[in-house]
Structure formats: C-alpha cells, structure tokens
XYZ file of C-alpha atoms in Angstrom:
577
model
C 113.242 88.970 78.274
C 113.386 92.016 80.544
C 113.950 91.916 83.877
C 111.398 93.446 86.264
C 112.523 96.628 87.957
C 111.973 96.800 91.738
C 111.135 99.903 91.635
C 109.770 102.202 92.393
C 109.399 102.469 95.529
C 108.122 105.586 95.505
C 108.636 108.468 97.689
C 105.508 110.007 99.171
C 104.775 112.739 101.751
C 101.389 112.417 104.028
C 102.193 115.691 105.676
C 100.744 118.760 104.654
C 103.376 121.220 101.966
C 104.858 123.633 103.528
C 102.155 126.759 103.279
C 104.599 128.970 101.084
C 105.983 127.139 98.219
C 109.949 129.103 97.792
C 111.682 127.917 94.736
C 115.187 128.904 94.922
C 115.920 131.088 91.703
C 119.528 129.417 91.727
C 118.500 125.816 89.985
C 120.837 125.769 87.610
C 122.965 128.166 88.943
C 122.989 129.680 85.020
C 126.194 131.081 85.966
C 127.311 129.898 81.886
C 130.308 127.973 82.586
C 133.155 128.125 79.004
C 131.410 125.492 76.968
C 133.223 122.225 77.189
C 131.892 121.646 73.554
C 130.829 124.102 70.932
C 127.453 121.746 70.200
C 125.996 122.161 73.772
C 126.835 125.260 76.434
C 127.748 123.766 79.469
C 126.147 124.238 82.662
C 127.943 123.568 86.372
C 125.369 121.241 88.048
C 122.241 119.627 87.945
C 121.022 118.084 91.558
C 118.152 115.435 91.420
C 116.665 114.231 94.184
C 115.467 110.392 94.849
C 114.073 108.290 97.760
C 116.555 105.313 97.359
C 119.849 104.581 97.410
C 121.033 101.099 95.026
C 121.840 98.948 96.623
C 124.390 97.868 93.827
C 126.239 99.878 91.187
C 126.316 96.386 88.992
C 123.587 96.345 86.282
C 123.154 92.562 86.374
C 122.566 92.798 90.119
C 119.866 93.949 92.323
C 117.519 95.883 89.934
C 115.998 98.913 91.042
C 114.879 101.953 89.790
C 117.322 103.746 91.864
C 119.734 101.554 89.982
C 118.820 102.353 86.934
C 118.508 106.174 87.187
C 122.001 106.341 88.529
C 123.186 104.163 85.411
C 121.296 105.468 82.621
C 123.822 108.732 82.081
C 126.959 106.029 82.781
C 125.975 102.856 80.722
C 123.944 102.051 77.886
C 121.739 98.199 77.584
C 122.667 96.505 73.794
C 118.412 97.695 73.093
C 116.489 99.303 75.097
C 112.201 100.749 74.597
C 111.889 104.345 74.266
C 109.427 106.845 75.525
C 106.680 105.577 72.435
C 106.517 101.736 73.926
C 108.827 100.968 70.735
C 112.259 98.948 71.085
C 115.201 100.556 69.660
C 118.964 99.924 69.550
C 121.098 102.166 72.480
C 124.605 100.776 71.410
C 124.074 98.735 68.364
C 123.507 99.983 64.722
C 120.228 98.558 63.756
C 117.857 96.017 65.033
C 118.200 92.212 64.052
C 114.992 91.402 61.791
C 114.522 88.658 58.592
C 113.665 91.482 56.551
C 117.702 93.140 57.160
C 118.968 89.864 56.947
C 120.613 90.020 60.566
C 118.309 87.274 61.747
C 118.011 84.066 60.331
C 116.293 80.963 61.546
C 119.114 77.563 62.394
C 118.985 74.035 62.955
C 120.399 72.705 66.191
C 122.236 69.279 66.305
C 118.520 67.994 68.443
C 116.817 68.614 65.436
C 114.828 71.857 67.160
C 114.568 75.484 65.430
C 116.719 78.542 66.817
C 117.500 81.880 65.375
C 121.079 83.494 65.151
C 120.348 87.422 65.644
C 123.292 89.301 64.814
C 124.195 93.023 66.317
C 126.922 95.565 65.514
C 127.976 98.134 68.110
C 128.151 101.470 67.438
C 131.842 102.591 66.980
C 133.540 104.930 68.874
C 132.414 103.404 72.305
C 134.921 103.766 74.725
C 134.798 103.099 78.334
C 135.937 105.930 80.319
C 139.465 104.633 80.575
C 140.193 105.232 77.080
C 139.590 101.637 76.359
C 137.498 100.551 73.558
C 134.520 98.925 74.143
C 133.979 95.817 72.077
C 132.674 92.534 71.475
C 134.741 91.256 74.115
C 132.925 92.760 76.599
C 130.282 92.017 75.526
C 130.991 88.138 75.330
C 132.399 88.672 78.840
C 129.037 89.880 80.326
C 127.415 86.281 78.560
C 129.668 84.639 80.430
C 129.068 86.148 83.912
C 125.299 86.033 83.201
C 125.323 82.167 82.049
C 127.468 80.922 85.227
C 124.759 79.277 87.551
C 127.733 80.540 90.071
C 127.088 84.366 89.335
C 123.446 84.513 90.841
C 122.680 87.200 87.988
C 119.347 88.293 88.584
C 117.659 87.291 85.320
C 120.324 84.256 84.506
C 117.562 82.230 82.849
C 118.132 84.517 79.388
C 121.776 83.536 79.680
C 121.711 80.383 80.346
C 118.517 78.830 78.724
C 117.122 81.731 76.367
C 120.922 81.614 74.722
C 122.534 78.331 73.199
C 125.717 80.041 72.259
C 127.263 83.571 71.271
C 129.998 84.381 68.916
C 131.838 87.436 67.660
C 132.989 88.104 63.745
C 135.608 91.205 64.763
C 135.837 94.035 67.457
C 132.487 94.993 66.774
C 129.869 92.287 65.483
C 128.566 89.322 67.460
C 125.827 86.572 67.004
C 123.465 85.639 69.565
C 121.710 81.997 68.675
C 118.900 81.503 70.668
C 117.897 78.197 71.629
C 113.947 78.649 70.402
C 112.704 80.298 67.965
C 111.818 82.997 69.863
C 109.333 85.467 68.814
C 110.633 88.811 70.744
C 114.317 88.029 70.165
C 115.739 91.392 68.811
C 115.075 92.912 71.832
C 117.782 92.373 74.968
C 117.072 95.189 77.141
C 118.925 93.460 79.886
C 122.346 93.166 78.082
C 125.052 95.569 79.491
C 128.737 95.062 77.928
C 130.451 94.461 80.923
C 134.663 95.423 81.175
C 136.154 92.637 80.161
C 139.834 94.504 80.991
C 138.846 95.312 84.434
C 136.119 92.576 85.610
C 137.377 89.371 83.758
C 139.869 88.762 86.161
C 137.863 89.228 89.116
C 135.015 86.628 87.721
C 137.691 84.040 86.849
C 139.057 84.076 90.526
C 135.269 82.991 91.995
C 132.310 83.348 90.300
C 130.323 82.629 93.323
C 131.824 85.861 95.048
C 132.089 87.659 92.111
C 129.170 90.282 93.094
C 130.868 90.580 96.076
C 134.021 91.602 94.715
C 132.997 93.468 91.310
C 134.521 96.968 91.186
C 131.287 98.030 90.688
C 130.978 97.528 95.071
C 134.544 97.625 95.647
C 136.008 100.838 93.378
C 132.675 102.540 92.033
C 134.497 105.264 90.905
C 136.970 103.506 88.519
C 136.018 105.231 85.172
C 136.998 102.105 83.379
C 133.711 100.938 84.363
C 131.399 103.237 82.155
C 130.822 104.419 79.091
C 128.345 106.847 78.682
C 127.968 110.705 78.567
C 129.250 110.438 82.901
C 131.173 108.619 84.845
C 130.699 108.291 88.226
C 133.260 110.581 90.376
C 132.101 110.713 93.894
C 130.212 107.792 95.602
C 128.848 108.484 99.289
C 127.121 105.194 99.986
C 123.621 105.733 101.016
C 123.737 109.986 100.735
C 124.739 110.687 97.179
C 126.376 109.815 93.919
C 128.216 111.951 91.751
C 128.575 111.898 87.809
C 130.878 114.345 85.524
C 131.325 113.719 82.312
C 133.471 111.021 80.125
C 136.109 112.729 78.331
C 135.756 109.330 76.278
C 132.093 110.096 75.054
C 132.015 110.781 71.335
C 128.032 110.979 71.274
C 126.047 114.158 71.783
C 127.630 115.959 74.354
C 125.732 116.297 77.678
C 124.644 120.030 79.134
C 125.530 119.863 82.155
C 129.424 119.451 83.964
C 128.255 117.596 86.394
C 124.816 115.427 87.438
C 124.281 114.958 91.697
C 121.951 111.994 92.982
C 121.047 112.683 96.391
C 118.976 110.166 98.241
C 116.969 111.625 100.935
C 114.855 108.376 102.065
C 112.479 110.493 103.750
C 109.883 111.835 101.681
C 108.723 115.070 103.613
C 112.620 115.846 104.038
C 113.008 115.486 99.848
C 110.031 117.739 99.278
C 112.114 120.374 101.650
C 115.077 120.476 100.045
C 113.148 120.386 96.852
C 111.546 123.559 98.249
C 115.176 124.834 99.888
C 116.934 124.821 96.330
C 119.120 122.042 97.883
C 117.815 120.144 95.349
C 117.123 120.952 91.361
C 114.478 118.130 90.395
C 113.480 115.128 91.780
C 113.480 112.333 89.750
C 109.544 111.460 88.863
C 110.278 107.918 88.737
C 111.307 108.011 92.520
C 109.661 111.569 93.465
C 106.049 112.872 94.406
C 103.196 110.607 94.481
C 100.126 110.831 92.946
C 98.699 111.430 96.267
C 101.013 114.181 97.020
C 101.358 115.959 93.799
C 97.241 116.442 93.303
C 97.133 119.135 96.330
C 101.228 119.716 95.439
C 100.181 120.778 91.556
C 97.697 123.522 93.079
C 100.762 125.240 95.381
C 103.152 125.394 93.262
C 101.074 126.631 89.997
C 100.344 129.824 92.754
C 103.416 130.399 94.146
C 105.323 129.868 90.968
C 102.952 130.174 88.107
C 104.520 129.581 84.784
C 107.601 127.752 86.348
C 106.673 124.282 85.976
C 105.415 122.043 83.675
C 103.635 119.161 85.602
C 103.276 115.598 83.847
C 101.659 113.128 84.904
C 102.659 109.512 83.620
C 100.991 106.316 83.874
C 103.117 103.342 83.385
C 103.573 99.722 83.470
C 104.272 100.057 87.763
C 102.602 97.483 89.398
C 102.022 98.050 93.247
C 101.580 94.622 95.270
C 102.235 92.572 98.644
C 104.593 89.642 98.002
C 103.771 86.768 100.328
C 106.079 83.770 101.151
C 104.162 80.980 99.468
C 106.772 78.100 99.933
C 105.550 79.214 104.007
C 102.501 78.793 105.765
C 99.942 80.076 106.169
C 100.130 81.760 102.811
C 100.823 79.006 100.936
C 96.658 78.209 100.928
C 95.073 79.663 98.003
C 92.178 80.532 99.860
C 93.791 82.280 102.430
C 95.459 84.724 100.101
C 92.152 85.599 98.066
C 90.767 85.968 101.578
C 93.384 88.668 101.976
C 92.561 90.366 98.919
C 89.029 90.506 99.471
C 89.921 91.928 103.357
C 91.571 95.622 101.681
C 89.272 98.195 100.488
C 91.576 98.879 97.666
C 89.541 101.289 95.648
C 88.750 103.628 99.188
C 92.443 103.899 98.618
C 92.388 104.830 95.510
C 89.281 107.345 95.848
C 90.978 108.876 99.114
C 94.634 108.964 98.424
C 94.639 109.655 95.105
C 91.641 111.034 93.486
C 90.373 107.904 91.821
C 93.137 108.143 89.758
C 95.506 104.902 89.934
C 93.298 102.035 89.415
C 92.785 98.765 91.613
C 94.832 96.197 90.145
C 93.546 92.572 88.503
C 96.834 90.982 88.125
C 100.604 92.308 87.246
C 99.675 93.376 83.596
C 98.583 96.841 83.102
C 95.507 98.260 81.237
C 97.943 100.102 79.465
C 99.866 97.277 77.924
C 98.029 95.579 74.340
C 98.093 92.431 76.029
C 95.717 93.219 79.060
C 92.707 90.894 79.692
C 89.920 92.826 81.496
C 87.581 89.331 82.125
C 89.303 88.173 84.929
C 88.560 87.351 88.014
C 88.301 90.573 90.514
C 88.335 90.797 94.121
C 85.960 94.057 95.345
C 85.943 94.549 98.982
C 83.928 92.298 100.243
C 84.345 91.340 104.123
C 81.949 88.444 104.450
C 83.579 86.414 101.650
C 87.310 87.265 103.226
C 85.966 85.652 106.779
C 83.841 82.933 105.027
C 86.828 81.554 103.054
C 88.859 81.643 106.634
C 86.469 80.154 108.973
C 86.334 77.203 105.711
C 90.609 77.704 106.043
C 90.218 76.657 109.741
C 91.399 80.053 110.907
C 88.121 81.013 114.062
C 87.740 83.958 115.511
C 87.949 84.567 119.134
C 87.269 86.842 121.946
C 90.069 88.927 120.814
C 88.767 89.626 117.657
C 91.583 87.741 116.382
C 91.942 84.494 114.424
C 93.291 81.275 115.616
C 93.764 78.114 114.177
C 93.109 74.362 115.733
C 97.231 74.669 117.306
C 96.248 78.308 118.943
C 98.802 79.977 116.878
C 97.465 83.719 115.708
C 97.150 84.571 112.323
C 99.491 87.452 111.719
C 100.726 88.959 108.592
C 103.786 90.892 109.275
C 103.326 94.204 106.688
C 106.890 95.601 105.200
C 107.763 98.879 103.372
C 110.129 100.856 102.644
C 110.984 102.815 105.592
C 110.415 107.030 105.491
C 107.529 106.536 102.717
C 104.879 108.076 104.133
C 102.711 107.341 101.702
C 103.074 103.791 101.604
C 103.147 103.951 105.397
C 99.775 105.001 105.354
C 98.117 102.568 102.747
C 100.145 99.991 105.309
C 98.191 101.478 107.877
C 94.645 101.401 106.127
C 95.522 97.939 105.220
C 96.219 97.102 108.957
C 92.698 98.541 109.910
C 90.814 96.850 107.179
C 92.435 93.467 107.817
C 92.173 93.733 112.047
C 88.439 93.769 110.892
C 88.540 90.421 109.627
C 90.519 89.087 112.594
C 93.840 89.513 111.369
C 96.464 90.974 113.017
C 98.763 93.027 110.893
C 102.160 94.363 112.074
C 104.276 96.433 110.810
C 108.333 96.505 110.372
C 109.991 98.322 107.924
C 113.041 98.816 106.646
C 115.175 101.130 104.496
C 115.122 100.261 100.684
C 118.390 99.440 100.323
C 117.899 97.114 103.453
C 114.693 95.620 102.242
C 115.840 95.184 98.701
C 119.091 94.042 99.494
C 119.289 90.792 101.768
C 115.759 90.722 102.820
C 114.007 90.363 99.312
C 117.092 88.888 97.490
C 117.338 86.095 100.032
C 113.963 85.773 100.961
C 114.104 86.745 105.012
C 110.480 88.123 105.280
C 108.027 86.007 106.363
C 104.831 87.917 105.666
C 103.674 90.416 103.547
C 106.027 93.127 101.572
C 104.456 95.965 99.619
C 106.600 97.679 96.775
C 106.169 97.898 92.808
C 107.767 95.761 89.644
C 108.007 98.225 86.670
C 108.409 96.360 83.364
C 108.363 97.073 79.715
C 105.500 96.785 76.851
C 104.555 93.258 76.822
C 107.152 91.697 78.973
C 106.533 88.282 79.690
C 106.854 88.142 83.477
C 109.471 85.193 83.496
C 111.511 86.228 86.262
C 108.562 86.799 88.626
C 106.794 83.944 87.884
C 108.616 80.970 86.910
C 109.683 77.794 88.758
C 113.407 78.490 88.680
C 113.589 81.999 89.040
C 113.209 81.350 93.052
C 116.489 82.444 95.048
C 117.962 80.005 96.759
C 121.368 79.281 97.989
C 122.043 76.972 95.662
C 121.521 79.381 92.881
C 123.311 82.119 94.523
C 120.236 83.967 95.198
C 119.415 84.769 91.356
C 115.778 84.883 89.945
C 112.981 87.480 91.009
C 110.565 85.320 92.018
C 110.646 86.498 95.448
C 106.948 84.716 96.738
C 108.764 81.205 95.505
C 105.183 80.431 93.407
C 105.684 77.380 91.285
C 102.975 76.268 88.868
C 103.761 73.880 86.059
C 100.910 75.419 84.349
C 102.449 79.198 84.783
C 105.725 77.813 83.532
C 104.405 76.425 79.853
C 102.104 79.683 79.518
C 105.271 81.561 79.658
C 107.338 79.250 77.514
C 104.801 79.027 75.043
C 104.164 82.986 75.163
C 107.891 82.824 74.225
C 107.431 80.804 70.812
C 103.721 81.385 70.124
C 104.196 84.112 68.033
C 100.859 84.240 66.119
C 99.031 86.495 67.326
C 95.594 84.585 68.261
C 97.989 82.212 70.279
C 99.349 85.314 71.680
C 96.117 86.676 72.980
C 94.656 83.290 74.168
C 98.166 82.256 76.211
C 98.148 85.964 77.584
C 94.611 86.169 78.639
C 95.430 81.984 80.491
C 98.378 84.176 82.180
C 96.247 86.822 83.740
C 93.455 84.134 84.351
C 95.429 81.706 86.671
C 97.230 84.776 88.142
C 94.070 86.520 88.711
C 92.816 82.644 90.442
C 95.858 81.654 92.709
C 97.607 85.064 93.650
C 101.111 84.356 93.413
C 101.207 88.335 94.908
C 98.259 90.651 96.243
C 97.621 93.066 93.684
C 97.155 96.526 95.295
C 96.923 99.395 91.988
C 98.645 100.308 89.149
C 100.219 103.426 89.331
C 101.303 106.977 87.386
C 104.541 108.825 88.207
C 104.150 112.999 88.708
C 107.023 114.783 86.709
C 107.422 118.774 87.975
C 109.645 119.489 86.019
C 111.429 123.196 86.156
C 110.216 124.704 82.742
C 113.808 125.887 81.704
C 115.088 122.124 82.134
C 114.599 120.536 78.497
C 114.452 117.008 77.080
C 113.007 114.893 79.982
C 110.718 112.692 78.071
C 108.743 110.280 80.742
C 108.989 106.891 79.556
C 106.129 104.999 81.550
C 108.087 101.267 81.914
C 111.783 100.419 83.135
C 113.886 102.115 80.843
C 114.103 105.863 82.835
C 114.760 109.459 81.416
C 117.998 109.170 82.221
C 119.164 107.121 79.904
C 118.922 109.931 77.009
C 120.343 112.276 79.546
C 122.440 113.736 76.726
C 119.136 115.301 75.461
C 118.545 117.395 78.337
C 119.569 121.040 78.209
C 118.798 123.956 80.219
C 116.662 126.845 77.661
C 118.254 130.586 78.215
C-alpha cells in the first residue's frame, strides 16, 4: 500500500498582501540559453518556492511532501497514480494484470493463495553516475525495507505484504505477495535504491543505516538519482539545487537548472514571490485557500492575464494527532468531547469561504470509497462539557477543568512554526476549547523539527495539527494499524503516530486487502470510516484544496490532488515563447 504523506503542511499568510502586487518580468530570465537538446530549448533557471525543508533526502524515510517535491525531478517510484486518480507504471513497462499474463495466482508451502506480479524496468535507466540501474537495485531496496532493523517507514509492505522477490535478468523481477491481494500491481512506495553505493553501507548496520545513507551524509553524490536532475547544491534547511542528469535518456527537461528554496515563513514566501526572488511556489506547499481567495483578486488586477489560478481539491486530510497510549487522551469520551469543543465549520466559513469542508474521518468525499452516514460531531458545547463532567474532569473557579488528583486538563497544541495560517486556526481552537474549561497551549516547532524526532519518535504529549495526503483508495495501513506504532524496538518505523490499536481496525484493513468484491469492498470501507468516525484515533479538522498560481508562460504543471506531486513529470514542463 501507499504510504501516507505528511504533508502538507501548508504555508499560509494571515497578514494582509502587500497593497501593490509587482511581479518581476525576469521569471524565467528567457535569456534562451544554446539548447542542451534539439527536442526541448533550454532555459537557465526555474526557482520554486516551499514552506518546508525534508527532513531526509531518503525516499523510504521520513515522508513529506517537501520530500517528495524535491525527489520527484531526481527519482522515479516502480508505479505511481497520475493526475486522473489512475495508477500507471513510472519505471516499469506495463502494469502486472491476469489479463497480460504478468500476474498469476501461487500456492504457498501453508497451503494459502499468493500472487507472483512480475515488472520489467524500462531500459536505459541509469543513475547519474553512469551506472545502470537494474534489478539489483531494486532487490537491494526489498532488502533495506524488509529488515525490522531499517525502521523504513512503511516496512509492513516489505516485510508482511511480500513473501519473497526474485529477478529473471538485469531488468525483470517477481514480486510474490503473501495474500492474494486485490490492489497488488500498484507499489507506489517502491524506489530502486543504489545497490553500488548504499549496499555497503546497509550491510555494516542496518540499525544506523538511515543515519549513515548518503542520502544524509553526501546528498549530492549523483550516483544516487536517476531522473531528469540530480541534486548539485544542498544548503540544509535554505535550499536545494537540481541540474540535470547527463545520464537521462527520457524526454529532456526545459530548464538547466530547478532551485527549491524553503522560506518557512509564509508572509516572507509570498514576498519573495512578489520580489521575483522566487519563480513559483509550489501549490502543494504554497498559498492557502484562505490566502489565495483575497490573493486571486490582487493579482488578476495588477497582473491581469499573467496567471492562471487552479484550485485543487485533494485527498489532504487536516487533523490533531493525540497520544492515545497517554492519558488523558486515551478515553474515548474525552477525545469526542474535544471534537465537539471546535467550531470547525466557523473555520471553514471564516477562513476560507466555506470552501474546505469539515472533516468525518481521514477518507475524503472525493475518494469512491467515502461513507457519508457516519457519525458527525457539529459544534456543540453542552455535549463536549457533559461527556467531561461524566469523564471526571469539573470545572472550577478558574474556568478550568480538574480532575479528582487536582491535575489541570491541558492539551498542549503543536504546528508547524511560521504558518500563519495554521497559527491562527490553533488560536481559534485555543478560544473555543478555554470555553469548555480546557486550557490549550501552544508550542511549535519548525517542520523539519516537528516531523523529524518529535513525530517520528513520538515526543509530543498533546495535540499536533498537520495533514496526511494519500492516494485514491489507499487503505490507511500505516496510520492505523497495531504495528505501525514507532517504537524503539522497531527503530521508529510505522506512521501511526497516536499509537491507536484496535483489533477490530486491524482485520477491517486486512480484509480490505483481500476482499476484493466489490460489495465486501463497500461494506468493510464504510465499518472503517464507522469505528473511525466512533473512537477518534485523530481529531478530524477539514479536508483541504491546494491553490496553484501558476505564471501563464510556465507549461505542463498538471495538479495531481493525492501524494504523487507535479514534480514528478517535471520533464513535461516548458516555458511557452
């Protein structure tokens, strides 16, 4: 399955534009550099703009949207979904299916069903090095992401999904999958990984292996990539650099070279936006709904015919994780108290036009699989205080809430530092909860900070807002099941950052895995959303659309609305005369 992307954590602005909107005429700087390939003029620079930094260069490490912008124009997944919702192959020749004869169902020596899927990559891959990339690579990625030593973030594919894998030559392998799984073709997750450069490093201690990866250590060894870029310049925490791979032998990218600056704070990115300092910023990590409404308005005035402005809704789900393995917010009751305490569609009406919906649960309206019968929580006051005064938690003098030891309850509200927007809804959240007795402070951090140790190894002890982004119909294995917890003992792997454990969450989403008709689809979905909807293993806050303004002479960005970002076809962008 697909990992969820912790993403998004999008940049945001509360401050009024500037009053004159100046878009520097030098965006391109269309001074026509000697084409480096007759197919595509090349063009000296394109700068984008983003709120975060990764925290990690690895793909099976950390995921963030960050992340996987930066990637997308340097590595390619085995399959990946593209911009219609529909999964397609990125570095493999076709798709494994029945019909194509690439998949075939196989007996296992227990007696249970599997299916061998088998995959070709594309020839002419070559990692930026020179050297070819093969099946060894890609047999040397299994192996990192099946050691219970690696802490890979979604090891439970690798390790349980994945019985065995085998290559015929250089180029073909077999996958056979332990169950017969009924979205198998599809391993969105699955990045070759250099076998010539890595291996080595693994074998010495997979336990300190992320620690050690060249991907930390030399980010700028081209040997690590293999698509269109490389990366050339890393400033960690200000900017990355890509130019391109002399190795590529796909459709040749437009522009020399491709600048990710992160400017964490969000009215700062909107000036350099406005300063020419930067060319674009990235809508996955760019203007807010919020922002962009009043922003749209501006810039069609100051700069009419300039822009084209999309805007996307996608499978981003905003929410509060909560420690549940903790107390107090390991009480049920407590937690739906919490939800009913936020006037979450006042947030929605006020900050952005009625236009992101309040949430249910972590699948989207969007997505075919969405259940709209579940249970809701509208702001409702009296039923947040009745279900704590039942929780033992009294209100005193104060205003506050106390339970029968006198300790306060508090829920400690985190964000990601310099995002005004989200600093606000923190704020509203803070006032709406202090109503019902609660006191709410707030500490943030810096994304890279926050998403790094903090979430990874589970250091906050109260409430942290930020988004998962997923693809179509992605069963939500890493956020929700029992082993996916970090822990020390599993090197921190796994997503599921709350630690919620249900037994009954954990055979919904093995038998979504298996259940492949679709009646049992729709029933074991709809159970999904149900108890999710019932015991909040995370606050649901909105689901949200990205705002693209995007310059009208940059070509080929094609929004995407899940985890897979524009960059990734990055080669299709070009710059119109």
């Amino acid at each position: 399955m697909t990992n969820f992307l912790i993403l998004d954590l999008f940049n945001a602005n509360w401050m009024k534009m500037a009053k004159a909107f100046l878009w520097a005429t030098a965006i391109f700087a269309l001074v026509w550099a000697a084409p480096a390939q007759a197919e595509a003029p090349a063009h000296p620079e394109l700068k984008i703009g983003m709120s975060q930094f990764p925290s990690t260069l690895h793909p099976f490490f950390d995921d963030m949207v960050a992340k996987s912008l930066v990637l997308g124009p340097v590595l390619r997944p085995i399959t990946a979904h593209d911009a219609d919702w529909k999964p397609v192959c990125m570095i493999c020749t076709e798709l494994p299916s029945y019909e194509n004869g690439r998949a075939t169902k196989e007996q296992h020596k227990d007696g249970t069903t599997g299916i061998a899927a088998t995959y070709t990559l594309k020839d002419n891959l070559f990692w930026g090095d020179g050297t070819p990339v093969t099946t060894r690579d890609v047999l040397f990625a299994y192996e990192v992401g099946k050691d219970p030593k690696s802490g890979v973030g979604n090891g439970e594919f690798f390790s349980h999904d994945i019985l065995s894998m085998d290559a015929k030559d250089d180029r073909t392998f077999t996958i056979h999958f332990l169950k017969d799984k009924c979205d198998f073709a599809s391993i969105d997750d699955f990045y070759p990984l250099p076998a010539h450069l890595e291996k080595e490093i693994f074998e010495k201690d997979p336990s300190s292996y992320k620690e050690h990866s060249l991907y930390d250590t030399a980010p700028v060894n081209p040997g690590l990539y293999f698509g269109p870029y490389e990366i050339a310049k890393f400033e960690s925490g200000a900017a990355v650099t890509l130019e391109k791979n002399s190795h590529w032998k796909g459709k040749p990218p437009a522009f020399d070279k491709v600048v990710f600056r992160t400017i964490e704070n969000s009215a700062a990115l909107q000036a350099n936006l406005l300063s020419g300092d930067i060319d674009y910023i990235a809508g996955e990590l760019g203007v807010t709904l919020d922002e962009a409404i009043s922003f749209e308005k501006r810039l069609k005035a100051a700069k009419p015919d300039q822009f084209d402005v999309v805007y996307k809704p996608g499978l981003t789900y905003e929410h509060i994780d909560l420690s549940l393995d903790k107390k107090p917010f390991d009480d049920e009751k407590l937690r739906q108290a919490l939800l009913y305490g936020i006037n979450r569609q006042a947030l929605n009406d006020q900050l952005f036009g009625g236009k992101q919906p309040v949430a249910a649960t972590d699948i989207n309206p969007l997505d075919t699989v969405y259940a709209a019968d579940v249970k809701k929580y509208d702001y409702d006051p009296k039923a947040a205080e009745k279900l704590l005064d039942a929780a033992g938690w009294k209100k005193h003098d104060d205003g506050f809430r106390y339970n029968d030891k006198g300790e306060k309850l508090t829920v400690r509200l985190s964000t990601t530092a310099g995002n005004n927007s989200r600093e606000m809804i923190e704020q509203a959240i803070q006032s709406d909860w202090k109503k019902i007795g609660i006191d709410a402070p707030i500490e943030n951090q810096p994304a890279r900070v926050l998403f790094g140790d903090t979430m990874r190894q589970r250091k906050f002890d109260g409430g942290v807002m930020y988004a998962w982004l997923s693809a179509p119909q992605d069963i939500p294995k890493t956020t929700l099941y029992s082993t996916m917890v970090p822990s020390k003992d599993n090197n921190w792997a796994g997503q599921n950052y709350t630690g919620y454990k249900n037994p009954k969450m954990d055979k919904i989403i093995d038998d979504l895995d298996v259940s492949c008709a679709p009646a049992q689809q729709k029933a074991l979905w709809h159970e999904l959303q149900e108890t999710y909807a019932e015991e909040l293993p995370a606050l649901p806050l909105y689901y949200r659309a990205d705002s693209f303004f995007i310059p009208r002479r940059l070509k080929g960005v094609v929004p995407t609305g899940h985890l897979n970002p524009t960059t990734l076809w990055i080669e299709n962008w070009s710059v119109a005369p």
